[in-house]
Amino acid sequence: MRHTLFYSLFKVLTFLTLIYGCNDDSKVKRTSIDFISSDFTHIIRFNHFETFKSQLNAQSLVLDLKKSSATANLRNLLQPLEAVEKNGEGIIALETESILNYLFVTDTINLTINFEGFDNDSIITSAKKEFRFYKLNEVAAYSYTQGKHFLMSNSLDCLIKAISKREDNLSLLEDFKVIDNTKDVSVINYNKRFLTPVFNQNPTDSITDVFADFSTLDFSFEPKNIRFSGVTASTDSIAILQLFKNTKALKNKAVQIFTADFDNFKSLTISDYTNFEAKLSQIDLDSLPNFITLAVEVAQIETKNNTAVALRFLDDNLISDEILNNDKLETYRDVDIYSVQNNTVFRKSFQPFIFSEEVNYVFTLNDFYVFTKTQEFAQQLIADYTNNNTIAASAKFEAITVYLSDESSLLILKNNQTLSSLLQDLLNTSENITLSDAHLTAFQLIYEDNFAHLNGVISNNNFKRSSKNVSELFSLSLDTDILMKPQFVINHLNREKDIAAQDINNTLYLISNKGAIYWKKRLDGPIIGIISQIDTYKNGRLQLAFVTRNKLYVLDRNGNDVSGFPMNFKDAITQPLSVFDYDNNKNYRLLITQNNELLMLDKNGKTVSGFKPDLSNATISKQPQHFRIGNKDYIVFAQGNKMKILDRVGKTRIDVKESINFSENDIFLNNNQFTTMSAEGFIVQINNRGIAALTGTQSTQNTAMDASSKNVVTFSENKLIINKKEVELDFGNYTQPKLFYLNDKIYVAITDLQTNKAYLFDCQGDLINNFPVYGNATLQLDNVDKNKVLGALTTGSSNSIILYQIQ
């Protein structure tokens, strides 16, 4: 069985995304590591299991693997672990040499086991101990609780051995000190062939199949990236890793000359070829040409039908005549192409990293001598280089350079096709594995002293060469259709923005600006309006406050109910929760609307006895809002056909005599006047003396508007008017326009639901570059991180959330 970095990654991705006893009175204090014997080849440690599973489910690569029938056997084997939910860390150990066995070990803190729906749940006795036996769809599993640890395995023998183990696994204890406990998951490998296929270019003519004694990899999961780093070491003299001993990593410059349209790329840097050659000789390679020994970088690129090898030298004057000593065949775009004298020079010269069966042509690009099999491919590489269509200039490579080291002993890049082929080999299947997104995989090895650093990323950023200043940060699918439009909320831990959304099962989600689901919470009904945030304890920690039809919720950062909440209401709540902070001192007032009545509460849910509003028997049709003009407070809402304007205690502050036929639009404060849109399409403004004025000419019914203190935007039929500047759009089914003031700029967002086009304009009515974008709701704009990156939030399909980045 071949084991590679990607094989271990596959195990982590597939294994952990597919999994969501009896007691022992032993008082021996043990850690999870103590149960792991030296028989296991892979040790997988996860930091927070449930969060990690949600992060993986945002990865298109994981979803593609789960759909593939090639993973059916593994998914079937792991079915019983669906019963395990763990909010915390744990370990999965794998035996993979002959038959696949797993051992799951975790502590019992925040552990939930739910075996409802299993075919069998019974107690069996073996080795004088009682084990819990489960069966789901004919797949068996066994579990045992020893002290404060829960263990589970598909093998009873494996489980018995684990709980009977007494000697310390000193090697594992030491290796656990190497992994990064802050990462989502870490893998320790003890198979010497673990990384071999990643580097072995020609397995049928390999020098050795031993790579290193052990390796560790720490993984971090983001919606568009799977990042990994670690170390590897070996004392085996014939191991592949030993070829790098006493060498220094250099800058991989071949990305500057090779085409961006590649399938596979490798760059090997050699600071001291004398040592490298000695190692090659030790494993019985043929003598090398003289110019080979002077190379400081050798790189190879593969496309569907072609391959090329490039060499870089510190001083090419020493070798130019040796390489270019044959006939010049042609000059293509000012580059001379020559024939090659020794066309088998790369069959063994750089095994096991670089292999090319035959090279017939050579030419120079920048500091490199490039060798190809065909003249046509030589021309293609030259054309791409002169057109700046290179790896280094590609958006997809630029996007991952932030994760890569500037210098490495070995750099490997793979595109979608070669990643898919690699996965087929790892799964030992002839079935094509279709990857839904375009991937770029990068892997680096950086040798240092007697070990090497490992570093890399699998990215599915589907960038294309363009001048776009808007890109998709992530697209996340919820469990079911979206009910409440996603909105930004403040993350008080990092002062960035998170995202809140609710699905049609009334489940509330809190999601990071990277697309990871922090938590989900089932509510009693749909949220009315939007979610507000309050600082109940005045300590900088924000809570989420909102209402459903019969409850007032206040949740902390982790989705837990704040003490005293939720509050239950017999009569239905009919408007969104209004939150007032009159003096900006965090003495919040929570205003509940129930048909024609208002109930004012303090931040602890206690009734504010001094609030006695002047109300009629008519229905309150607009959410009460708080405005301040000068030193006066105004609580404003619509009741029946009257605009009610009250003071803090509920007394009428401004008596509006005129009747208003209200539209669906809210009430705004614009130029110190209370402003709304009538059902007839007039803008209605009330001054501080209660005098109503109609501004503008009558527009069509169902005119939508938004307003701020200085700006007004309206939309009717296909005309968007921004501060009297008219923009004509295609006819369609549009959402309400929305005004934003961010980074000293005014933006107006509106979406055509008919074509799923989300538009964004500036205050002059000019469309922002590269809009419209795909969207199914009005864009929500905010600065999503500390760098004030402007994010545009919308929905995609019925259950997906999309976050764009505007640069």
PDB file of C-alpha atoms in Angstrom, residues 38 320 324:
ATOM      1  CA  SER A  38       3.623   1.306  18.059  1.00  0.00           C
ATOM      2  CA  SER A 320      26.905  27.525 -22.522  1.00  0.00           C
ATOM      3  CA  LEU A 324      24.520  24.712 -27.068  1.00  0.00           C
TER       4      LEU A 324
END
